[in-house]
CSV table of C-alpha atoms in Angstrom, one decimal:
chain,number,residue,atom,x,y,z
A,170,MET,CA,20.9,-22.7,46.9
A,171,LEU,CA,18.5,-19.9,47.7
A,172,PRO,CA,19.9,-16.5,48.4
A,173,SER,CA,19.6,-14.7,51.7
A,174,LYS,CA,17.7,-11.4,51.9
A,175,GLU,CA,21.1,-9.7,52.3
A,176,GLU,CA,22.4,-11.3,49.1
A,177,LEU,CA,19.3,-10.4,47.2
A,178,ALA,CA,19.5,-6.8,48.4
A,179,GLU,CA,23.2,-6.5,47.3
A,180,ALA,CA,22.3,-8.0,43.9
A,181,ALA,CA,19.5,-5.5,43.5
A,182,ARG,CA,21.9,-2.7,44.4
A,183,LEU,CA,24.4,-3.8,41.8
A,184,VAL,CA,21.8,-4.2,39.0
A,185,ARG,CA,20.2,-0.8,39.7
A,186,SER,CA,23.6,1.0,39.9
A,187,GLY,CA,24.7,0.0,36.4
A,188,ARG,CA,26.7,-3.0,37.5
A,189,ALA,CA,24.4,-5.8,36.4
A,190,ALA,CA,27.4,-7.8,35.0
A,191,VAL,CA,28.8,-8.2,38.5
A,192,ALA,CA,25.6,-9.8,39.8
A,193,VAL,CA,24.4,-11.8,36.8
A,194,ASP,CA,26.3,-15.0,37.5
A,195,HIS,CA,25.0,-15.2,41.1
A,196,LEU,CA,21.5,-14.6,39.9
A,197,ARG,CA,21.8,-17.3,37.3
A,198,SER,CA,22.9,-19.8,39.9
A,199,TRP,CA,20.1,-18.8,42.3
A,200,THR,CA,17.5,-19.4,39.7
A,201,SER,CA,18.9,-22.4,37.8
A,202,ASP,CA,17.2,-25.0,40.1
A,203,ALA,CA,14.2,-23.0,41.2
A,204,THR,CA,10.8,-24.6,40.8
A,205,SER,CA,8.8,-21.4,41.2
A,206,PHE,CA,9.1,-17.7,40.2
A,207,GLY,CA,10.5,-15.5,42.9
A,208,PRO,CA,12.5,-12.3,43.6
A,209,ALA,CA,15.7,-13.7,42.2
A,210,HIS,CA,14.0,-14.5,38.9
A,211,ALA,CA,12.8,-10.9,38.7
A,212,LEU,CA,16.3,-9.5,39.4
A,213,TYR,CA,17.8,-11.9,36.9
A,214,LEU,CA,15.4,-10.7,34.2
A,215,GLU,CA,16.1,-7.1,35.2
A,216,ALA,CA,19.9,-7.7,34.9
A,217,LEU,CA,19.7,-9.5,31.5
A,218,ILE,CA,17.6,-6.7,30.1
A,219,ALA,CA,20.0,-4.1,31.4
A,220,LEU,CA,22.8,-5.9,29.8
A,221,GLY,CA,21.0,-6.2,26.5
A,222,ARG,CA,20.9,-10.0,26.6
A,223,ARG,CA,17.5,-10.2,25.0
A,224,LYS,CA,17.6,-13.8,23.9
A,225,ASP,CA,18.7,-14.9,27.4
A,226,ALA,CA,16.0,-12.8,29.0
A,227,ILE,CA,13.3,-14.3,26.8
A,228,GLU,CA,14.5,-17.8,27.7
A,229,VAL,CA,14.4,-16.9,31.4
A,230,LEU,CA,11.0,-15.3,31.1
A,231,ASP,CA,9.5,-18.4,29.3
A,232,THR,CA,11.1,-20.7,31.9
A,233,ALA,CA,9.6,-18.6,34.7
A,234,ILE,CA,6.2,-18.7,33.1
A,235,ALA,CA,6.5,-22.5,32.6
A,236,THR,CA,6.9,-22.9,36.4
A,237,GLY,CA,3.2,-22.0,36.7
A,238,PRO,CA,3.3,-19.1,39.1
A,239,GLU,CA,0.1,-18.8,41.1
A,240,ALA,CA,0.6,-15.5,42.9
A,241,PRO,CA,-1.0,-12.4,41.2
A,242,ASP,CA,2.0,-10.2,41.9
A,243,ALA,CA,4.2,-12.8,40.0
A,244,HIS,CA,1.9,-12.5,37.0
A,245,ASP,CA,2.1,-8.7,37.2
A,246,ALA,CA,5.9,-8.8,37.4
A,247,LEU,CA,6.2,-11.2,34.5
A,248,ALA,CA,3.8,-9.0,32.5
A,249,PHE,CA,6.2,-6.1,33.1
A,250,PHE,CA,9.2,-8.0,31.9
A,251,ALA,CA,7.3,-9.3,28.8
A,252,LEU,CA,6.5,-5.7,28.0
A,253,GLN,CA,10.2,-4.8,28.3
A,254,LEU,CA,10.9,-7.5,25.8
A,255,ASP,CA,8.3,-6.3,23.3
A,256,ARG,CA,6.1,-9.4,23.9
A,257,HIS,CA,3.0,-7.3,24.2
A,258,THR,CA,0.3,-10.0,23.7
A,259,LEU,CA,1.9,-12.2,26.3
A,260,SER,CA,2.2,-9.1,28.6
A,261,ASN,CA,-1.4,-8.4,28.2
A,262,ARG,CA,-2.4,-12.0,29.0
A,263,LEU,CA,-0.3,-11.9,32.2
A,264,TYR,CA,-1.7,-8.6,33.3
A,265,ARG,CA,-5.2,-9.9,32.8
A,266,ARG,CA,-4.5,-13.0,34.8
A,267,ALA,CA,-3.3,-10.9,37.7
A,268,THR,CA,-6.7,-9.2,37.8
A,269,GLU,CA,-8.4,-12.6,37.7
A,270,LEU,CA,-6.4,-13.8,40.6
A,271,GLN,CA,-6.8,-10.7,42.7
A,272,PRO,CA,-9.7,-8.7,41.3
A,273,ASP,CA,-9.7,-6.2,44.2
A,274,ASP,CA,-6.3,-4.7,43.4
A,275,ALA,CA,-6.6,-1.3,41.7
A,276,GLN,CA,-3.0,-1.3,40.5
A,277,PHE,CA,-3.4,-4.6,38.6
A,278,TRP,CA,-6.5,-3.2,36.9
A,279,TYR,CA,-4.7,0.0,36.0
A,280,ASN,CA,-1.7,-2.0,34.5
A,281,TYR,CA,-4.1,-4.1,32.5
A,282,ALA,CA,-5.9,-0.9,31.2
A,283,THR,CA,-2.6,0.5,30.0
A,284,SER,CA,-1.8,-2.8,28.2
A,285,GLU,CA,-5.2,-2.8,26.5
A,286,ARG,CA,-4.6,0.8,25.4
A,287,SER,CA,-1.2,-0.1,23.9
A,288,LEU,CA,-3.0,-2.8,21.8
A,289,GLY,CA,-5.7,-0.4,20.6
A,290,ARG,CA,-8.5,-2.0,22.6
A,291,LEU,CA,-9.7,1.4,23.9
A,292,SER,CA,-13.1,0.3,25.1
A,293,HIS,CA,-11.7,-2.6,27.1
A,294,ALA,CA,-9.0,-0.3,28.5
A,295,LEU,CA,-11.7,2.1,29.7
A,296,GLU,CA,-13.6,-0.7,31.4
A,297,ALA,CA,-10.4,-1.8,33.2
A,298,CYS,CA,-9.6,1.8,34.1
A,299,GLU,CA,-13.1,2.2,35.6
A,300,ARG,CA,-12.6,-1.0,37.6
A,301,ALA,CA,-9.4,0.5,39.0
A,302,MET,CA,-11.2,3.7,40.0
A,303,ALA,CA,-14.1,1.7,41.5
A,304,ILE,CA,-11.6,0.0,43.9
A,305,ASP,CA,-9.5,3.2,44.5
A,306,PRO,CA,-11.5,6.3,43.6
A,307,ALA,CA,-8.5,8.5,44.3
A,308,MET,CA,-6.1,6.7,42.0
A,309,ARG,CA,-4.8,9.8,40.1
A,310,PRO,CA,-3.1,8.0,37.1
A,311,ALA,CA,-6.3,6.1,36.4
A,312,ILE,CA,-8.3,9.3,36.5
A,313,LEU,CA,-6.0,10.8,33.9
A,314,LEU,CA,-6.0,7.6,31.8
A,315,ARG,CA,-9.9,7.7,31.8
A,316,SER,CA,-9.8,11.1,30.1
A,317,GLU,CA,-7.1,10.0,27.6
A,318,LEU,CA,-9.0,7.0,26.4
A,319,ALA,CA,-12.1,8.8,25.1
A,320,ARG,CA,-12.8,12.1,23.4
A,321,ALA,CA,-14.9,14.4,25.5
A,322,THR,CA,-18.2,15.5,24.0
A,323,PRO,CA,-21.0,17.7,25.5
A,324,GLU,CA,-23.0,14.6,26.1
A,325,GLN,CA,-20.2,12.5,27.6
A,326,ASN,CA,-17.4,14.0,29.6
A,327,ASN,CA,-15.9,14.0,33.1
A,328,VAL,CA,-15.5,17.8,33.5
A,329,GLU,CA,-17.7,18.2,36.6
A,330,ASP,CA,-16.2,15.2,38.4
A,331,LEU,CA,-12.6,16.5,37.7
A,332,GLN,CA,-13.5,20.1,38.8
A,333,ALA,CA,-15.0,18.7,42.0
A,334,ARG,CA,-12.0,16.6,42.7
A,335,ILE,CA,-9.6,19.5,42.3
A,336,ALA,CA,-11.8,21.8,44.4
A,337,ARG,CA,-11.6,19.4,47.3
A,338,ASP,CA,-7.8,19.8,47.5
A,339,PRO,CA,-6.5,22.3,44.9
A,340,HIS,CA,-3.0,22.3,46.3
A,341,ALA,CA,-2.3,18.6,46.5
A,342,SER,CA,0.9,17.5,44.8
A,343,ASP,CA,-0.9,14.9,42.7
A,344,THR,CA,-3.5,17.4,41.5
A,345,MET,CA,-1.4,17.6,38.3
A,346,PHE,CA,-3.0,14.4,37.1
A,347,LEU,CA,-6.4,15.9,37.5
A,348,SER,CA,-5.4,19.2,35.9
A,349,TYR,CA,-4.0,17.5,32.8
A,350,ALA,CA,-7.2,15.3,32.5
A,351,LEU,CA,-9.4,18.4,32.9
A,352,GLY,CA,-7.4,20.4,30.4
A,353,LYS,CA,-7.6,17.6,27.8
A,354,GLU,CA,-11.4,17.4,28.1
A,355,LEU,CA,-11.9,21.2,28.1
A,356,HIS,CA,-9.8,21.4,25.0
A,357,GLU,CA,-11.9,18.9,23.2
A,358,LEU,CA,-15.0,20.8,24.2
A,359,GLY,CA,-13.6,24.0,22.7
A,360,LEU,CA,-13.3,25.8,26.1
A,361,PHE,CA,-9.8,27.0,25.4
A,362,ASP,CA,-9.4,29.6,28.1
A,363,GLU,CA,-10.4,27.2,30.8
A,364,ALA,CA,-8.3,24.4,29.2
A,365,PHE,CA,-5.2,26.6,29.3
A,366,ALA,CA,-5.7,27.4,33.0
A,367,ALA,CA,-5.9,23.7,33.7
A,368,PHE,CA,-2.8,22.9,31.7
A,369,GLU,CA,-0.9,25.7,33.3
A,370,ARG,CA,-1.9,24.5,36.8
A,371,GLY,CA,-0.8,21.0,36.0
A,372,ALA,CA,2.5,22.1,34.5
A,373,THR,CA,3.3,24.3,37.4
A,374,ALA,CA,2.7,21.5,39.9
A,375,ARG,CA,4.8,19.1,37.8
A,376,ARG,CA,7.7,21.6,37.5
A,377,ARG,CA,7.7,22.1,41.3
A,378,SER,CA,8.3,18.3,41.7
A,379,LEU,CA,11.4,18.3,39.5
A,380,ARG,CA,15.1,19.1,40.0
A,381,TYR,CA,16.1,20.4,36.6
A,382,ASP,CA,18.4,23.0,35.0
A,383,VAL,CA,17.9,23.6,31.3
A,384,ALA,CA,21.4,25.0,31.1
A,385,MET,CA,22.7,21.5,31.5
A,386,ASP,CA,20.8,20.3,28.4
A,387,GLU,CA,22.0,23.4,26.5
A,388,ASP,CA,25.6,22.6,27.4
A,389,LYS,CA,25.1,18.9,26.6
A,390,MET,CA,24.0,19.7,23.0
A,391,ARG,CA,26.8,22.1,22.5
A,392,ARG,CA,29.3,19.4,23.6
A,393,ILE,CA,27.7,16.8,21.3
A,394,ALA,CA,28.1,19.2,18.3
A,395,ALA,CA,31.7,19.8,19.3
A,396,ALA,CA,32.5,16.1,19.7
A,397,PHE,CA,30.9,15.2,16.3
A,398,GLY,CA,32.2,18.2,14.4
A,399,SER,CA,32.7,16.4,11.1
A,400,ALA,CA,31.1,13.8,8.9
A,401,SER,CA,32.9,10.6,8.1
A,402,PRO,CA,33.5,9.9,4.4
A,403,LEU,CA,30.8,7.8,2.8
A,404,SER,CA,32.0,4.8,0.8
A,405,PRO,CA,30.1,4.1,-2.4
A,406,GLN,CA,30.2,0.4,-1.4
A,407,GLU,CA,28.6,1.1,2.0
A,408,PRO,CA,25.4,-1.0,2.3
A,409,ALA,CA,22.2,0.6,3.3
A,410,GLY,CA,21.4,0.3,6.9
A,411,ARG,CA,18.6,-2.0,8.0
A,412,PRO,CA,17.4,0.1,10.9
A,413,ILE,CA,15.2,3.1,10.2
A,414,PHE,CA,15.5,5.8,12.8
A,415,ILE,CA,12.7,8.3,13.4
A,416,ILE,CA,13.7,11.4,15.4
A,417,GLY,CA,12.2,14.7,16.5
A,418,LEU,CA,10.7,16.3,19.6
A,419,PRO,CA,7.9,14.5,21.4
A,420,ARG,CA,4.4,15.1,20.1
A,421,SER,CA,5.8,16.3,16.8
A,422,GLY,CA,4.4,13.5,14.6
A,423,THR,CA,7.1,10.8,15.2
A,424,THR,CA,4.5,8.2,16.2
A,425,LEU,CA,2.3,8.9,13.2
A,426,THR,CA,5.3,8.5,10.9
A,427,GLU,CA,6.2,5.2,12.7
A,428,ARG,CA,2.6,3.9,12.4
A,429,ILE,CA,2.5,4.6,8.6
A,430,LEU,CA,5.9,3.0,7.8
A,431,GLY,CA,5.3,0.2,10.3
A,432,GLY,CA,2.1,-0.7,8.4
A,433,LEU,CA,4.2,-1.7,5.4
A,434,PRO,CA,4.9,-5.4,4.8
A,435,HIS,CA,7.9,-7.0,6.6
A,436,VAL,CA,8.6,-3.8,8.6
A,437,ARG,CA,8.8,-4.1,12.4
A,438,SER,CA,8.9,-1.3,14.9
A,439,ASN,CA,10.7,-1.5,18.2
A,440,ASN,CA,8.7,1.5,19.6
A,441,GLU,CA,10.9,3.7,21.9
A,442,THR,CA,14.0,2.0,23.2
A,443,ASN,CA,17.5,3.0,24.3
A,444,ASN,CA,19.0,0.3,22.1
A,445,PHE,CA,21.3,2.6,20.2
A,446,SER,CA,22.6,4.7,23.1
A,447,SER,CA,23.2,1.5,25.1
A,448,ALA,CA,25.2,0.0,22.3
A,449,LEU,CA,27.1,3.2,21.8
A,450,LEU,CA,28.1,3.7,25.5
A,451,ARG,CA,29.1,0.0,25.8
A,452,HIS,CA,31.7,0.3,23.0
A,453,ALA,CA,33.0,3.8,23.9
A,454,PRO,CA,36.4,3.9,25.5
A,455,ALA,CA,36.4,4.2,29.3
A,456,ALA,CA,38.8,7.1,29.4
A,457,GLY,CA,39.9,10.0,27.2
A,458,GLY,CA,37.7,13.1,27.6
A,459,ASP,CA,34.1,13.5,28.6
A,460,VAL,CA,31.3,11.1,27.8
A,461,PHE,CA,30.6,12.9,24.5
A,462,GLU,CA,34.2,12.8,23.4
A,463,ARG,CA,34.5,9.1,24.3
A,464,ALA,CA,31.3,8.4,22.4
A,465,ALA,CA,32.8,9.9,19.3
A,466,LYS,CA,35.8,7.5,19.6
A,467,ALA,CA,33.6,4.4,20.0
A,468,ASP,CA,34.2,1.2,18.0
A,469,PHE,CA,31.4,1.8,15.6
A,470,ALA,CA,31.5,-1.6,13.9
A,471,ALA,CA,31.0,-3.1,17.4
A,472,VAL,CA,28.3,-0.5,18.1
A,473,ALA,CA,26.4,-1.7,14.9
A,474,GLY,CA,26.7,-5.3,15.9
A,475,GLU,CA,25.6,-4.7,19.5
A,476,TYR,CA,22.7,-2.7,18.3
A,477,GLU,CA,21.6,-5.5,16.0
A,478,ASP,CA,21.6,-7.8,19.0
A,479,LEU,CA,19.7,-5.4,21.2
A,480,ALA,CA,17.1,-4.6,18.6
A,481,GLY,CA,16.3,-8.3,18.0
A,482,GLY,CA,17.7,-8.2,14.5
A,483,ASN,CA,18.3,-12.0,14.5
A,484,ASP,CA,14.5,-12.5,15.1
A,485,HIS,CA,13.4,-10.3,12.2
A,486,PRO,CA,15.1,-10.3,8.8
A,487,GLY,CA,13.4,-7.1,7.5
A,488,PRO,CA,13.7,-3.4,8.2
A,489,ILE,CA,13.4,-2.4,11.9
A,490,ILE,CA,12.1,1.0,13.0
A,491,GLU,CA,13.7,2.6,16.0
A,492,LYS,CA,11.5,5.5,17.0
A,493,LEU,CA,12.9,7.4,20.0
A,494,PRO,CA,12.7,11.2,19.8
A,495,PHE,CA,15.8,11.6,21.9
A,496,ASN,CA,17.9,9.9,19.2
A,497,TYR,CA,18.4,13.4,17.7
A,498,LEU,CA,21.2,13.6,20.2
A,499,TYR,CA,22.9,10.6,18.5
A,500,VAL,CA,22.6,11.5,14.8
A,501,GLY,CA,26.4,11.8,14.4
A,502,ALA,CA,27.0,8.4,16.1
A,503,ILE,CA,24.2,6.7,14.2
A,504,LEU,CA,25.6,7.6,10.9
A,505,ARG,CA,29.1,6.4,11.9
A,506,ALA,CA,27.7,3.1,12.9
A,507,PHE,CA,25.2,2.9,9.9
A,508,PRO,CA,26.5,5.4,7.3
A,509,ARG,CA,23.6,4.8,4.9
A,510,THR,CA,20.8,4.1,7.3
A,511,PRO,CA,17.7,6.3,6.9
A,512,ILE,CA,17.2,8.9,9.6
A,513,ILE,CA,13.8,10.5,9.4
A,514,TRP,CA,13.6,13.9,11.1
A,515,VAL,CA,10.0,14.9,11.8
A,516,ARG,CA,9.5,18.7,12.3
A,517,ARG,CA,6.4,20.6,13.4
A,518,ASP,CA,5.5,24.3,13.7
A,519,PRO,CA,7.6,25.5,16.7
A,520,VAL,CA,4.7,26.9,18.7
A,521,ASP,CA,2.4,23.9,18.0
A,522,SER,CA,5.4,21.6,18.9
A,523,CYS,CA,6.1,23.4,22.2
A,524,PHE,CA,2.5,23.7,23.2
A,525,ALA,CA,1.8,20.0,22.5
A,526,MET,CA,4.6,19.1,24.9
A,527,PHE,CA,3.4,21.7,27.5
A,528,ARG,CA,-0.1,20.1,27.6
A,529,THR,CA,1.2,16.6,28.1
A,530,LEU,CA,2.2,15.0,31.4
A,531,PHE,CA,5.2,12.9,30.6
A,532,GLY,CA,6.9,10.4,32.9
A,533,ALA,CA,10.5,11.0,33.8
A,534,ALA,CA,11.5,12.3,30.4
A,535,TYR,CA,11.3,15.9,28.9
A,536,PRO,CA,11.5,17.9,32.2
A,537,PHE,CA,12.0,21.1,30.1
A,538,SER,CA,8.4,21.0,28.9
A,539,TYR,CA,6.5,22.5,31.9
A,540,ASP,CA,7.8,26.1,31.8
A,541,PHE,CA,7.7,28.5,28.8
A,542,ASP,CA,11.2,29.9,29.3
A,543,GLU,CA,12.7,26.4,29.6
A,544,LEU,CA,10.7,25.2,26.6
A,545,ALA,CA,11.9,28.0,24.5
A,546,ARG,CA,15.6,27.6,25.5
A,547,TYR,CA,15.5,23.9,25.0
A,548,TYR,CA,13.8,24.2,21.6
A,549,ALA,CA,16.5,26.7,20.5
A,550,ALA,CA,19.3,24.4,21.6
A,551,TYR,CA,17.6,21.5,19.8
A,552,ASP,CA,17.2,23.6,16.7
A,553,ARG,CA,20.9,24.6,16.8
A,554,LEU,CA,21.9,20.9,17.1
A,555,MET,CA,19.6,19.9,14.2
A,556,ARG,CA,21.1,22.7,12.0
A,557,HIS,CA,24.5,21.3,12.9
A,558,TRP,CA,23.6,17.8,11.8
A,559,THR,CA,22.0,19.2,8.6
A,560,SER,CA,25.2,21.1,7.8
A,561,LEU,CA,27.2,17.9,8.2
A,562,PHE,CA,24.9,15.3,6.6
A,563,GLY,CA,22.6,17.2,4.3
A,564,GLU,CA,20.2,14.9,2.6
A,565,ARG,CA,21.2,11.9,4.6
A,566,LEU,CA,18.7,13.3,7.0
A,567,ILE,CA,15.2,12.8,5.6
A,568,ARG,CA,13.2,15.8,6.7
A,569,VAL,CA,9.4,15.4,7.0
A,570,ASP,CA,7.1,18.3,7.9
A,571,TYR,CA,4.2,17.2,10.1
A,572,GLU,CA,1.8,19.7,8.6
A,573,ARG,CA,2.4,18.5,5.1
A,574,LEU,CA,2.3,14.8,6.1
A,575,VAL,CA,-1.2,15.1,7.6
A,576,ALA,CA,-2.4,17.4,4.8
A,577,GLU,CA,-1.0,15.3,1.9
A,578,PRO,CA,-0.4,11.8,3.3
A,579,GLY,CA,-1.0,10.1,-0.1
A,580,THR,CA,2.0,12.1,-1.5
A,581,VAL,CA,4.4,12.5,1.4
A,582,ALA,CA,4.2,8.9,2.8
A,583,PRO,CA,5.0,7.1,-0.5
A,584,TRP,CA,7.9,9.5,-1.1
A,585,LEU,CA,9.1,8.8,2.4
A,586,ALA,CA,8.9,5.0,2.0
A,587,ASP,CA,10.9,5.3,-1.3
A,588,ARG,CA,13.6,7.3,0.5
A,589,CYS,CA,13.8,4.5,3.0
A,590,GLY,CA,14.0,1.8,0.3
A,591,LEU,CA,10.6,0.4,1.2
A,592,PRO,CA,8.0,-0.7,-1.3
A,593,TRP,CA,4.8,1.3,-0.9
A,594,HIS,CA,1.3,0.0,-0.2
A,595,ASP,CA,-1.6,2.4,0.1
A,596,SER,CA,-3.0,0.3,3.0
A,597,ALA,CA,-0.3,1.7,5.2
A,598,LEU,CA,-2.2,5.0,5.4
A,599,ASP,CA,-5.0,3.3,7.3
A,600,ILE,CA,-3.1,3.5,10.5
A,601,ALA,CA,-6.3,2.7,12.6
A,602,GLN,CA,-6.0,-0.8,11.2
A,603,ASN,CA,-2.3,-1.2,12.3
A,604,SER,CA,-2.6,-3.7,15.2
A,605,ALA,CA,1.0,-3.3,16.5
A,606,ALA,CA,1.4,-2.1,20.0
A,607,SER,CA,2.0,1.6,20.7
A,608,LEU,CA,3.4,2.7,24.1
A,609,THR,CA,3.7,6.5,23.5
A,610,ALA,CA,1.7,9.4,24.7
A,611,SER,CA,-0.2,9.2,21.4
A,612,ALA,CA,-1.2,5.6,21.9
A,613,ALA,CA,-4.9,6.4,21.9
A,614,GLN,CA,-4.9,9.1,19.2
A,615,VAL,CA,-3.1,6.9,16.6
A,616,ARG,CA,-6.0,4.5,16.7
A,617,GLY,CA,-8.3,7.1,15.1
A,618,GLY,CA,-6.5,7.6,11.8
A,619,ILE,CA,-4.7,10.5,10.2
A,620,TYR,CA,-6.2,13.9,11.0
A,621,THR,CA,-5.3,17.6,10.4
A,622,SER,CA,-7.0,19.2,13.4
A,623,SER,CA,-3.8,19.5,15.4
A,624,SER,CA,-2.1,21.7,12.8
A,625,GLY,CA,-2.1,25.3,13.9
A,626,ILE,CA,-3.9,24.4,17.1
A,627,TRP,CA,-1.9,27.0,19.1
A,628,ARG,CA,-4.0,29.8,17.4
A,629,ASN,CA,-6.9,28.8,19.7
A,630,TYR,CA,-4.7,29.8,22.6
A,631,GLY,CA,-3.2,32.9,21.0
A,632,THR,CA,-3.3,35.3,24.0
A,633,HIS,CA,-2.1,32.6,26.4
A,634,LEU,CA,0.7,31.5,24.2
A,635,ALA,CA,2.0,35.1,23.3
A,636,PRO,CA,4.7,34.8,26.1
A,637,LEU,CA,5.9,31.5,24.6
A,638,ARG,CA,6.1,33.0,21.1
A,639,GLU,CA,8.1,35.9,22.4
A,640,LYS,CA,10.5,33.7,24.2
A,641,LEU,CA,11.0,31.5,21.1
A,642,ILE,CA,11.7,34.6,19.0
A,643,ALA,CA,14.1,36.0,21.7
A,644,ASN,CA,16.0,32.7,21.4
A,645,GLY,CA,16.4,33.0,17.7
A,646,ILE,CA,13.5,30.9,16.4
A,647,ALA,CA,11.8,32.3,13.3
A,648,LEU,CA,8.0,32.0,13.5
A,649,THR,CA,5.3,32.5,10.9
């Protein structure tokens, strides 16, 4: 029986308020006899993914595709769920089909462009991006993506167009997209004063749109350190963990590290997921202290098993990379669930690290990155937490310095692979040939190989970054 609009609305409310388990049985019954893809299928997929039921979600996705949906928005929706389930080639095909069915929809072309970028087909991504802009010349995300897809040169750039767009309405809320695009291109042209002005304008606009208090993150990291105040004893018989976690601040080299190790035979990367935190919270007690104290009392054997299911461990017998920068919050919990699993901590020069975040427009994550004072305070809190983990776990954390990795990849990368128990192949250094999808802010850059030009890049902005340096020092960060 088909659900009413009211029933669908209530199911959507349950799924999106963290109560997917309550709605999932109704959604299954509403879709079991359906002959075409509809809103109930989409909600059912959303619920299954929220519950970590990957196998069931893949089965529902394949069944929905087999019904032969004809509507372009159905293909677009199915492409989104395929993306959520790491089926990137399928997602790309579905996004492309949506553009074929409705070629005058700018959003469909933009979605297809982002899919092409994730697969490293940058010229095709640029073509799709330009199709989106031809349909909707004011589509701000597409304008930013256009700049991200190609390196600006004196002969080929969009600076005049971007400047003209900003001049027409310099105070528009979505001018931040244009400002980050302009800053990126001016930076590549070596016009650093003008680039900084653009980044600063974009960051200011983005910060105004956010409700955020860095003190809450500082307190969160203090409470995590208190909840995980000791290291569990390590049994000599404890097997090595199959997952390989890569942590560190965004834009610090975590994607580069992932691409190198992910290029080794039989290694799979899950990109950035909440698999571990989802497993942890699902098996933490419902009462007994705050969320961090409860997390420290989780059933860690169950957490490990749940993580394996969420990560698709049954589909892949080899090592699985879990690269989510924010997992630095969960180091203590990870090592209780997987006591011998490799955790790679990628570090970068503090000023380079903070400035790399400042000049990036993120989605919902990293709200601290748009203001120098908040950046410095967050970085210091992060540094204190990492020093806490190091004091507890020592060499169980594998520290990699970004600057040394890019300067000496032929030395550092084989050493890192050995620490992770992976056989080394020199071909892994040719990251431009790694065809795996990349969904991070570095998705376009990693297609160009390993480069050293980002090391010490802050020095081009010395005067502008003096206040950031002063704030980092005031918060206890030693700088060179």
